[in-house]
Short mmCIF file of C-alpha atoms in Angstrom, two decimals:
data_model
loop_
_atom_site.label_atom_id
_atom_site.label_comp_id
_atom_site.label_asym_id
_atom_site.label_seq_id
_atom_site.Cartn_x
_atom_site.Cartn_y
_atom_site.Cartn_z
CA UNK O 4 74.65 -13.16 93.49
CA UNK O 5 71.52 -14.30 93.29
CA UNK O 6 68.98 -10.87 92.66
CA UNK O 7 66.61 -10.75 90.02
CA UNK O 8 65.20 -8.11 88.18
CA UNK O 9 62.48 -6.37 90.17
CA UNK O 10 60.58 -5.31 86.87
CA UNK O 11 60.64 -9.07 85.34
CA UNK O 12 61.78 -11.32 87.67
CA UNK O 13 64.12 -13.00 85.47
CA UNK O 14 67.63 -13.55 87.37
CA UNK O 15 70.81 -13.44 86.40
CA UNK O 16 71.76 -17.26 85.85
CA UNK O 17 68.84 -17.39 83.26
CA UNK O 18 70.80 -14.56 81.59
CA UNK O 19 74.29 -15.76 81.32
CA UNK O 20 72.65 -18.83 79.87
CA UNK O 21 70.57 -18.13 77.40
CA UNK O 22 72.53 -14.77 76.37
CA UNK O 23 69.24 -12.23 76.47
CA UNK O 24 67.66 -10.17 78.94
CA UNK O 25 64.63 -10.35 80.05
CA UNK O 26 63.54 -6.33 79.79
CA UNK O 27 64.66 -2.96 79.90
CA UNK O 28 65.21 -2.51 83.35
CA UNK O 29 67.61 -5.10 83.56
CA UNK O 30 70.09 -3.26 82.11
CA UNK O 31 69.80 -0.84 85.06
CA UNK O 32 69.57 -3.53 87.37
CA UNK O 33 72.41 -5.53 86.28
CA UNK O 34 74.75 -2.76 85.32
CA UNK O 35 77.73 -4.02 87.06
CA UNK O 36 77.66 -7.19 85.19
CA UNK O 37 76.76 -5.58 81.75
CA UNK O 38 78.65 -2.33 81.23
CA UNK O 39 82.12 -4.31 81.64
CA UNK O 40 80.85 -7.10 79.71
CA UNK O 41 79.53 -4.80 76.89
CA UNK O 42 82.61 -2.56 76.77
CA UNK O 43 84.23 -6.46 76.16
CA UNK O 44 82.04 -6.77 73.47
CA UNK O 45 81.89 -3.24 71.66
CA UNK O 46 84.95 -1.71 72.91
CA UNK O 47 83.12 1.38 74.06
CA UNK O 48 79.81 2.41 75.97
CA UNK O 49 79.05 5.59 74.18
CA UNK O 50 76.27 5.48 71.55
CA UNK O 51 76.86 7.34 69.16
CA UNK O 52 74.10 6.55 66.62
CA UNK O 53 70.90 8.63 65.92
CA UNK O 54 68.73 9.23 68.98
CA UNK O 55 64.80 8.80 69.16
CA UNK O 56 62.63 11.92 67.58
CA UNK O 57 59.98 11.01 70.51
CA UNK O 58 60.79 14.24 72.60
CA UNK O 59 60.68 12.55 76.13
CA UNK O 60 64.26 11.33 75.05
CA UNK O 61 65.49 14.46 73.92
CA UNK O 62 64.27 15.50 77.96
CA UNK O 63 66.26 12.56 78.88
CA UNK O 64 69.10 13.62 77.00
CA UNK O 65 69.19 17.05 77.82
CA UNK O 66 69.18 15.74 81.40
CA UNK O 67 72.30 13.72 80.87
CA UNK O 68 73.86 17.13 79.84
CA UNK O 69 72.93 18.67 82.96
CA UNK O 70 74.18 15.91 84.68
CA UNK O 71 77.45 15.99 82.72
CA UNK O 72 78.39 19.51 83.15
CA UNK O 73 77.75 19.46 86.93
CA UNK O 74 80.64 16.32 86.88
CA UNK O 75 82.44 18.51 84.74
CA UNK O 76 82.55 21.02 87.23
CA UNK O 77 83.28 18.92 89.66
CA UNK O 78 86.52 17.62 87.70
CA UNK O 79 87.51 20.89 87.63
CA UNK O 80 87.44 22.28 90.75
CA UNK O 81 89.64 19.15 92.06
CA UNK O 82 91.67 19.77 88.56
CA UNK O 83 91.51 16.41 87.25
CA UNK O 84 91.40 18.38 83.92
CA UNK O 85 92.20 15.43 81.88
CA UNK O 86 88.77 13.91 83.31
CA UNK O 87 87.20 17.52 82.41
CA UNK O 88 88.63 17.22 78.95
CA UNK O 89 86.59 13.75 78.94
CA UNK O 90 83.52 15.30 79.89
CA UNK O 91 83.53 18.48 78.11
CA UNK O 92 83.84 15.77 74.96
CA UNK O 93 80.44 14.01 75.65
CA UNK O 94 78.67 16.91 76.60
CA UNK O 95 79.82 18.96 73.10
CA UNK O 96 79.02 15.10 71.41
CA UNK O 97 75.26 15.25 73.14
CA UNK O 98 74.65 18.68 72.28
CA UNK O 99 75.36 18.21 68.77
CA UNK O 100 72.63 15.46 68.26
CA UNK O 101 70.09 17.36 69.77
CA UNK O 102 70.98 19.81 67.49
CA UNK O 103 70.99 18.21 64.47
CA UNK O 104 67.75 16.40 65.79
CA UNK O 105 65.82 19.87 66.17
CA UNK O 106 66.95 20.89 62.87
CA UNK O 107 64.97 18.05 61.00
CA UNK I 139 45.82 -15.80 51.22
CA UNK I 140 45.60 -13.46 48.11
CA UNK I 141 48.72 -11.84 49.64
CA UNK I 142 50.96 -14.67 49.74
CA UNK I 143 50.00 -15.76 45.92
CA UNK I 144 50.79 -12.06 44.95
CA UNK I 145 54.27 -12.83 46.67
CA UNK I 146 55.20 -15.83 45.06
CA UNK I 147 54.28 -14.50 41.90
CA UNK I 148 57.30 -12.09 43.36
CA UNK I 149 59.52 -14.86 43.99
CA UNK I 150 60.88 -14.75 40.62
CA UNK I 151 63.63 -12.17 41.55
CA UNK I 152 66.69 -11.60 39.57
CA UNK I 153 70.03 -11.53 41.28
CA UNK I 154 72.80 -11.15 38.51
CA UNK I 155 75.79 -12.50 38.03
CA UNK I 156 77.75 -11.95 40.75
CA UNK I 157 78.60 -13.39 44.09
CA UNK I 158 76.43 -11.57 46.14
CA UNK I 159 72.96 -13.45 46.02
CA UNK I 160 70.96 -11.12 48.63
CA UNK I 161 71.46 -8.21 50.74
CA UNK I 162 69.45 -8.11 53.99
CA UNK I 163 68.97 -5.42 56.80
CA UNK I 164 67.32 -5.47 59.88
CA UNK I 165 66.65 -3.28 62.78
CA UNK I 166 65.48 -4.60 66.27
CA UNK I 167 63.39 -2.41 68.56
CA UNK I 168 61.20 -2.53 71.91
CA UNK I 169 58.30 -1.00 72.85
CA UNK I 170 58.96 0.73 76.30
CA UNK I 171 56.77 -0.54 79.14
CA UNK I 172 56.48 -3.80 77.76
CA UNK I 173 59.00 -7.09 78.95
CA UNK I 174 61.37 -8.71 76.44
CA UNK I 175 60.88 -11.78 74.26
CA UNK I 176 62.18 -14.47 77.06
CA UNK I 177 59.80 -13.00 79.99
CA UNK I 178 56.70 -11.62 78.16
CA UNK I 179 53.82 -12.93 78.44
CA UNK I 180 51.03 -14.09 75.97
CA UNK I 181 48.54 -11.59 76.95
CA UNK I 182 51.06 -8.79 75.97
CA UNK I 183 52.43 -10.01 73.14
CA UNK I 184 49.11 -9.95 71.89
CA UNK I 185 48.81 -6.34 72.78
CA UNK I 186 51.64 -5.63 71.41
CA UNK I 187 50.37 -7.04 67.89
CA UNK I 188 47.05 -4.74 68.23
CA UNK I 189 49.37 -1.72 69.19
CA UNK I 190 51.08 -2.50 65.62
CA UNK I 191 48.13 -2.65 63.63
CA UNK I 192 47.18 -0.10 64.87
CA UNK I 193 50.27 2.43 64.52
CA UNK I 194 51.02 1.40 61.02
CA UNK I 195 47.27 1.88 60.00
CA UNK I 196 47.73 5.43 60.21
CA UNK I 197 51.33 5.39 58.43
CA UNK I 198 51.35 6.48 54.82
CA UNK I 199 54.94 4.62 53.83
CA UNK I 200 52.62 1.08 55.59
CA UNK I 201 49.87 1.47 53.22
CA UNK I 202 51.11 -1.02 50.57
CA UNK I 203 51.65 -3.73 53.77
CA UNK I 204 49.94 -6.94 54.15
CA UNK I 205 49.74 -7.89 57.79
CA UNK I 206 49.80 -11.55 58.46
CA UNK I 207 48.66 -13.25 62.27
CA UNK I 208 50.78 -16.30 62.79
CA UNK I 209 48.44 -18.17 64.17
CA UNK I 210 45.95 -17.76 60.93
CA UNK I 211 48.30 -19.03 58.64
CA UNK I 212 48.55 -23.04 57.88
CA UNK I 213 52.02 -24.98 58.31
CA UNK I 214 52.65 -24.54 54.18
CA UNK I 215 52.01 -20.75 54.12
CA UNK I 216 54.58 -20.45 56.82
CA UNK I 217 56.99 -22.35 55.58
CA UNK I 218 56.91 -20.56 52.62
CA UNK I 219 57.32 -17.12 54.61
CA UNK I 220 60.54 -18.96 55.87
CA UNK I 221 61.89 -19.72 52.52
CA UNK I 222 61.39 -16.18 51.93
CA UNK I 223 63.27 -14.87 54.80
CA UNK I 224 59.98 -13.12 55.79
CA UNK I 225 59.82 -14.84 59.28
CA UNK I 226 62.30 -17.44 61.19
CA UNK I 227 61.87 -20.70 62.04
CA UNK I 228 61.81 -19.90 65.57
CA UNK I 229 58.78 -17.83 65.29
CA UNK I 230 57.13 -20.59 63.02
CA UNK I 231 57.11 -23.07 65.86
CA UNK I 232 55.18 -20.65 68.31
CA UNK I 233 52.51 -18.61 66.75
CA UNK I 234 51.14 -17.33 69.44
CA UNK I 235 51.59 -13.25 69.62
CA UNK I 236 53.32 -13.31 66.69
CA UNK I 237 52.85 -11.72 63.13
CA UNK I 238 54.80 -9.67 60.35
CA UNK I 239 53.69 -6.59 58.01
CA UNK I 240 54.96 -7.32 54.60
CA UNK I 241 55.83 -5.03 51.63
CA UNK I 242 56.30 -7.09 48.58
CA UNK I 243 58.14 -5.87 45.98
CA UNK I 244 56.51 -4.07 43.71
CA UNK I 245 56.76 -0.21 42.36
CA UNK I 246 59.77 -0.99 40.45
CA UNK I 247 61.48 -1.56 43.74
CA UNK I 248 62.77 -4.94 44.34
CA UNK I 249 63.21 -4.72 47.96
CA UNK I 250 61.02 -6.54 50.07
CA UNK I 251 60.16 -4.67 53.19
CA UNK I 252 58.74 -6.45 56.57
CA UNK I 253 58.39 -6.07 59.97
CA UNK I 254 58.64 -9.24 62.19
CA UNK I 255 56.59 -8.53 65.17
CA UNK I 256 57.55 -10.24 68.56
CA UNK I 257 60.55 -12.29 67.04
CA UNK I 258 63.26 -12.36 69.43
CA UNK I 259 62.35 -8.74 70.32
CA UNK I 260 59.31 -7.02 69.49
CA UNK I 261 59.97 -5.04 66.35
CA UNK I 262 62.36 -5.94 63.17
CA UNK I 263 62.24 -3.97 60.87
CA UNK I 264 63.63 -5.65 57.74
CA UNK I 265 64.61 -4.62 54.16
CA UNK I 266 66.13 -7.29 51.52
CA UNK I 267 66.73 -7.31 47.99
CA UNK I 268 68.15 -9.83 45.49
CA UNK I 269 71.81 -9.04 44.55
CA UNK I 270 74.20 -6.00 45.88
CA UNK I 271 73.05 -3.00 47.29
CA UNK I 272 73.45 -2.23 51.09
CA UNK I 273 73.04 1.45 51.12
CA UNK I 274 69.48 1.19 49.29
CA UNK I 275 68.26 -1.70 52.09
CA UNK I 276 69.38 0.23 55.46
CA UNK I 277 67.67 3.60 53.60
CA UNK I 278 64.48 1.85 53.66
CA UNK I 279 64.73 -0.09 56.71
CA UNK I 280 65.87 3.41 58.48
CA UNK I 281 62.59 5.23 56.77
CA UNK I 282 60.33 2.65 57.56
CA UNK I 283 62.07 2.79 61.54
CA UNK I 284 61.70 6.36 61.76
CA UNK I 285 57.73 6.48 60.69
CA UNK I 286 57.13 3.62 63.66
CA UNK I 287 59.08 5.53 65.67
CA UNK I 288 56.81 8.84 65.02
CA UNK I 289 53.84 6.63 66.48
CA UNK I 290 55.40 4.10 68.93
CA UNK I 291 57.94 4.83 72.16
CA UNK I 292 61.02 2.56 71.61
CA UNK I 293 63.15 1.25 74.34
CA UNK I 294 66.51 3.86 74.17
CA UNK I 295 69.28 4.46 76.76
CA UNK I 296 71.17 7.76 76.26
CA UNK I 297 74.42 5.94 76.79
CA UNK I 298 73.49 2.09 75.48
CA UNK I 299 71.31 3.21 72.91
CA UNK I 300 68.15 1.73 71.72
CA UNK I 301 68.02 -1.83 73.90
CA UNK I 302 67.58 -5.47 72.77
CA UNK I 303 66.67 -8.58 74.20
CA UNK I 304 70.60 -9.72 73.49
CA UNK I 305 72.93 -7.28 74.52
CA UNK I 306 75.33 -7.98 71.26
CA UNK I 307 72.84 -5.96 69.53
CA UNK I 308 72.32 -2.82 71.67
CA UNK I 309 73.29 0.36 70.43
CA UNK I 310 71.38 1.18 66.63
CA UNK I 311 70.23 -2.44 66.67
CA UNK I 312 71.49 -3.10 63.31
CA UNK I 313 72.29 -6.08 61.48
CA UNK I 314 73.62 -6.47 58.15
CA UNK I 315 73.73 -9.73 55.97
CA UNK I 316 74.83 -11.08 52.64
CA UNK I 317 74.29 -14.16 50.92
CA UNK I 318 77.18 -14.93 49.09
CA UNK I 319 77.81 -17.89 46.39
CA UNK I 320 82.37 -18.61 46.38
CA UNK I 321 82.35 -21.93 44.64
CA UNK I 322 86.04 -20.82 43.25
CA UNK I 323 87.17 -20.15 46.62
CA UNK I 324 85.71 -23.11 48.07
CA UNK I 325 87.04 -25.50 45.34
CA UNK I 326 90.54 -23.59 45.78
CA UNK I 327 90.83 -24.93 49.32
CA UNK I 328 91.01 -21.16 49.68
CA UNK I 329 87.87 -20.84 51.82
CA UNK I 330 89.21 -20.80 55.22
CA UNK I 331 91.27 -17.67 55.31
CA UNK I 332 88.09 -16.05 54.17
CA UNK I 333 86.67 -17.29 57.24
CA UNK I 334 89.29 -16.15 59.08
CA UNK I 335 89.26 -12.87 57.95
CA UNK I 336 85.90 -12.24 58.04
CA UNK I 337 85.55 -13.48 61.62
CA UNK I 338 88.84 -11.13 62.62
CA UNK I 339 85.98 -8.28 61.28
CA UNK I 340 83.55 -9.12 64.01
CA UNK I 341 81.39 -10.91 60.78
CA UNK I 342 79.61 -14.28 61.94
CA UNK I 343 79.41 -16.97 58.82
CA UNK I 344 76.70 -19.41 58.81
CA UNK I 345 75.91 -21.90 56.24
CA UNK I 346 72.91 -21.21 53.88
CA UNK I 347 69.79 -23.84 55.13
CA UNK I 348 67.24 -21.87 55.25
CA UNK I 349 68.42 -22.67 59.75
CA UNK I 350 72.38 -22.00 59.10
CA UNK I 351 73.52 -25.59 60.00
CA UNK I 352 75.74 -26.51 57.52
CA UNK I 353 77.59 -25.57 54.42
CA UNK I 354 75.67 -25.98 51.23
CA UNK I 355 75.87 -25.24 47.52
CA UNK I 356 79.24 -23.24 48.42
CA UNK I 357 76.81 -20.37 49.87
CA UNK I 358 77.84 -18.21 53.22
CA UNK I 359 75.44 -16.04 55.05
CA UNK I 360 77.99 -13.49 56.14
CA UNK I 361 76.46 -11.36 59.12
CA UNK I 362 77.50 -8.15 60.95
CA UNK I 363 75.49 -6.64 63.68
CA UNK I 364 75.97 -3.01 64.82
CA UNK I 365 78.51 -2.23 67.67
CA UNK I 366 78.22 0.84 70.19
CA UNK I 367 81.11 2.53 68.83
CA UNK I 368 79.92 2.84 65.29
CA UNK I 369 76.57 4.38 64.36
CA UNK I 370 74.46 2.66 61.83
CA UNK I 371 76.50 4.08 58.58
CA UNK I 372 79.41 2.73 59.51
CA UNK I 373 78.42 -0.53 59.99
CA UNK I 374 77.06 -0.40 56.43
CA UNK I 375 79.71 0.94 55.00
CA UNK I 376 81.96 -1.37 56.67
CA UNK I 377 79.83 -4.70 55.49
CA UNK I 378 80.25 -2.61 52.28
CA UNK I 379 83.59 -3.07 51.86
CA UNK I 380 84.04 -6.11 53.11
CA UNK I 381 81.36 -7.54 50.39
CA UNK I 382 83.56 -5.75 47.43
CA UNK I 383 86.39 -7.56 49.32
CA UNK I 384 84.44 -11.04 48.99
CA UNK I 385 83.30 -10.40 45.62
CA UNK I 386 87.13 -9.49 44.46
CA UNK I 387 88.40 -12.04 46.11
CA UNK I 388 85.49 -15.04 44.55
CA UNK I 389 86.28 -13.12 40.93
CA UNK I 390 90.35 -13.46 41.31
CA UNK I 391 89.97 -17.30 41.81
CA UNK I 392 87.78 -17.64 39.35
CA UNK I 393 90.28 -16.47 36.89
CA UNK I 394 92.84 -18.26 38.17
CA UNK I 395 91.01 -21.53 37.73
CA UNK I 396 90.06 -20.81 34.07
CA UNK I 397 93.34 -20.62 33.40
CA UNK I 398 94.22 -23.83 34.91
CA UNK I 399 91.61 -26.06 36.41
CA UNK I 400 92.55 -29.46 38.19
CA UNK I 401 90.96 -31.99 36.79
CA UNK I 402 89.13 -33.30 39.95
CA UNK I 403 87.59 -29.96 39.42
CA UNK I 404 86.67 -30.45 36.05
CA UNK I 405 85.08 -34.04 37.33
CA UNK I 406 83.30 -32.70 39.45
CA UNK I 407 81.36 -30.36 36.89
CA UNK I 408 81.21 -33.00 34.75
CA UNK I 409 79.41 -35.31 37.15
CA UNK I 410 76.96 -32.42 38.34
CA UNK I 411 75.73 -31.62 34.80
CA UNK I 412 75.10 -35.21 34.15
CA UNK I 413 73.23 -35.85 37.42
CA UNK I 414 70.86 -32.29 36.55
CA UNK I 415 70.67 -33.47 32.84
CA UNK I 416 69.42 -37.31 33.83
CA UNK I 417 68.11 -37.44 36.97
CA UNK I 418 64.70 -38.09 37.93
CA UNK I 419 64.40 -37.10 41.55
CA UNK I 420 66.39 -34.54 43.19
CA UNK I 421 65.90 -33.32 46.61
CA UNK I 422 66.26 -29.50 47.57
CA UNK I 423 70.19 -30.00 48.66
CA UNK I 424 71.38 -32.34 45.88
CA UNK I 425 69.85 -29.71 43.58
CA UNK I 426 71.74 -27.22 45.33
CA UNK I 427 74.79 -28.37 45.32
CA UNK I 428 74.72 -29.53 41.33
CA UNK I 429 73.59 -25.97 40.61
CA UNK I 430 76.76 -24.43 42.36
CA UNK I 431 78.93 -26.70 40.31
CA UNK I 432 77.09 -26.25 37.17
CA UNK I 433 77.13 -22.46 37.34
CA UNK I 434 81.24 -22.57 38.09
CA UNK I 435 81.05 -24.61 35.07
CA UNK I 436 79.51 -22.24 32.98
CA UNK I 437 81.47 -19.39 34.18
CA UNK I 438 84.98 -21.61 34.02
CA UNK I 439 83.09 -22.33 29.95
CA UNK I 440 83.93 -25.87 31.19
CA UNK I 441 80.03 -26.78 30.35
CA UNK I 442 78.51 -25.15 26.94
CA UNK I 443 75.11 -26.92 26.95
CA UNK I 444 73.44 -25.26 29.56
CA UNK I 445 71.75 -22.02 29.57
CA UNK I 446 72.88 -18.53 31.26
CA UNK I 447 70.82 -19.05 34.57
CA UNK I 448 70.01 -17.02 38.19
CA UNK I 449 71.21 -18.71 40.86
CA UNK I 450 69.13 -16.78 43.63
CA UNK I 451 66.00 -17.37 41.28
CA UNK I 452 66.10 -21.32 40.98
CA UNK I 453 67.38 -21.57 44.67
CA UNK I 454 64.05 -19.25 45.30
CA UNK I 455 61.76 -21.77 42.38
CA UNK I 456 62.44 -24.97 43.52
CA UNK I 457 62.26 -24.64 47.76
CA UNK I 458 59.94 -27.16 49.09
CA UNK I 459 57.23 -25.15 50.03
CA UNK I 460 57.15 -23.11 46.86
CA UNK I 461 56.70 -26.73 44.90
CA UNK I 462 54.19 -28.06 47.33
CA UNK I 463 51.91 -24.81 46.95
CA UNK I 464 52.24 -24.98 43.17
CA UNK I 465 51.26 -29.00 43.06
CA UNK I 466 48.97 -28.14 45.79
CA UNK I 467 48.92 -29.43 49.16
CA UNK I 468 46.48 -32.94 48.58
CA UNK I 469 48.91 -34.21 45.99
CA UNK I 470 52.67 -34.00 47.34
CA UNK I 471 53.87 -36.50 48.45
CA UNK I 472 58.19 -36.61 48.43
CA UNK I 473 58.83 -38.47 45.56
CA UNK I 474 56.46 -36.19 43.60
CA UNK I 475 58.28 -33.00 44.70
CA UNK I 476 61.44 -33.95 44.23
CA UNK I 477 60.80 -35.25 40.32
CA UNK I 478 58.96 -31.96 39.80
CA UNK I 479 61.99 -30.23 41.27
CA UNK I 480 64.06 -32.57 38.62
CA UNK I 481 61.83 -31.30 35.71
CA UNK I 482 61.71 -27.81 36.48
CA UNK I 483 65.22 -27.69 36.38
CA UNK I 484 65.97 -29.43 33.44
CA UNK I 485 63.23 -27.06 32.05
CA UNK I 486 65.11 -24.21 32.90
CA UNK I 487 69.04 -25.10 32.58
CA UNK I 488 69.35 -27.35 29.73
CA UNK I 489 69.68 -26.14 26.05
CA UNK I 490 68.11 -27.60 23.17
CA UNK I 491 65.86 -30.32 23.64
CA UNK I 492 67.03 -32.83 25.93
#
């Protein structure tokens, strides 16, 4: 496996050696690798902290949402409800921080 | 360098009594479009700097800030932002691109606020205070996040949260630190089940050396950084409890040794307060480690002629740079700062006049 990031070049030997990445993107880019290793790490990938007040992330959000329900929909119609439960979770969990965020 | 002068006058913070010599926050955030601290580049660290300025010009809560460029600051004046936790090392070495915003304290506050620009990533936002207080740091540190945030676009991933150059940190970014002083527990041999404990609790423990190497002066750096699973307040209130946990746990031995202390124990004090009371030269460490033993002496009331003192504040009065700026740089030489070092602190711990 030897890609690199398209946005900084940096690949992913430098990574696992030095322990840092080398921008944004590769998080995107080396997903694979990172969401196991973080869910090793933090024992969850779902941030549940405050999100940004810039309002192109609370687009970004509210497009995760969208995204969310349509998989929820999905689940259902194939009634995996247990996976529905799941996503009906992180889309009430989304929803509430961009309503606490617009009430501020 | 008015501002630094103005800072050291600050220097002269109080701690208290207990274990807990400082609190620390810090919050680590990247502007979007720009590549992290291993891959960026000169030119745009540089931008990033003027981008900075620039936002925090027009920030009420930055109008108290002194901004300091790196690479306009001589090898003492860094070294003496070191010593104040105000930049690392690291960023000492390569000056290029790099610079910090600094609040000292002042107000009646005595949290010093500052904002390491292109560290390991390009914003930390950092709070510290002498003593306990968690809650108070991460409330500043959060305000201070939140007004950059009102001007500046900050790397954030709906699931991963706000991104860092190391992945440990992703999520709110956070890190939380104490400096704590357990000479009981360290004389006790009881030390390492702290250690494991604390690193069972996802907390890291370095030694206190200004760079973490080793064990000095019986004082931990106890760190936590911020997981994706908890948001920010739970990480503080976590680091909370495990600090009343510490500081119960320093307090019990200490009473337990009152009531009996070994006599190796008792030696040791012994030895430490006649080294501080008769030596001549003393470098930073040996003065740090007498120190630790005199103040268990004092608290065991082993040692009766010495005066109440602040650790934190002599650990913060006789660092090297903080000497050589007050001798001034033509004169120092080793020998000279180390017998200062030796007078200052007989100045300040013995009673009477020895």
């Amino acid at each position: 496996m030897d890609t690199k990031c398209s946005n900084c070049g940096i690949d992913l030997s430098t990574i696992k050696k030095t322990g840092k990445v080398g921008c944004a993107q590769c998080y995107k880019e080396f997903s694979e690798i990172f969401l196991p290793l973080l869910e090793a790490i933090h024992g969850s990938i779902e941030y549940r902290g405050k999100i940004p007040l810039n309002s192109s992330f609370t687009y970004k959000v509210e497009k995760k949402i969208k995204d969310l329900k349509s998989k929820l929909d999905e689940a259902v119609i194939i009634e995996n409800f247990k996976e529905a439960a799941k996503l009906r979770d992180m889309i009430k969990r989304l929803q509430k921080r961009l309503y606490v965020k617009s009430k501020k | 360098m008015k501002g630094l002068t103005a800072y050291l006058k600050q220097r002269k913070m109080v701690a208290g009594n207990g274990p807990v010599l400082y609190s620390r926050v810090s919050l680590s955030r990247n502007l979007v479009g720009y590549k992290f601290g291993l891959t960026i580049k000169t030119q745009e660290k540089k931008k990033i700097l003027s981008l900075a300025r620039a936002a925090v010009s027009d920030i009420e809560e930055f109008s108290g800030f002194a901004f300091f460029d790196l690479r306009r600051l001589n090898r003492l004046e860094r070294e003496l932002l070191i010593e104040g936790n105000i930049i690392t090392r690291p960023m000492s070495t390569k000056v290029t691109g790099r610079g910090v915003l600094v609040r000292l304290a002042g107000n009646g506050s005595n949290i010093i606020s500052s904002v390491m620009v292109n560290e390991e990533d390009h914003f930390k936002i950092q709070a510290l205070k002498p003593g306990w207080g968690i809650r108070d740091i991460h409330s500043r540190a959060s305000a201070l996040e939140k007004k950059l945030e009102e001007k500046l676009s900050f790397c954030f991933d709906p699931d991963l949260g706000y991104l860092t150059s190391c992945p440990t940190m992703v999520g709110s970014g956070l890190e939380v630190s104490v400096l704590v002083h357990l000479p009981a527990l360290v004389m006790s041999f009881k030390i390492n089940d702290l250690i494991k404990r604390l690193n069972n609790l996802d907390c890291t423990l370095q030694g206190y050396h200004i760079d973490g190497s080793e064990v000095l002066g019986n004082l931990f750096l106890v760190s936590k950084e911020s997981s994706l699973k908890n948001n920010d307040i739970d990480t503080v209130e976590e680091m909370e409890a495990i600090c009343l946990n510490i500081i119960e746990e320093e307090n019990l031995q200490t009473e337990a040794l009152s009531k009996d202390t070994p006599v190796s124990i008792v030696d040791n004090i012994y030895r430490s307060f006649g080294v501080l009371k008769y030596a001549r030269l003393l470098s930073f460490d040996e003065a740090i480690e007498l120190l630790s033993m005199a103040w268990l002496g004092k608290k065991l009331k082993i040692l009766y002629n010495l005066r109440e003192f602040d650790f934190y504040r002599l650990i913060n009065i006789i660092g090297n740079s903080y000497i050589k700026n007050y001798i001034g740089e033509k004169k120092d030489t080793e020998d000279q700062v180390d017998a200062l070092r030796a007078a200052i602190l007989r100045e300040e711990i013995l009673k009477g006049n020895d």
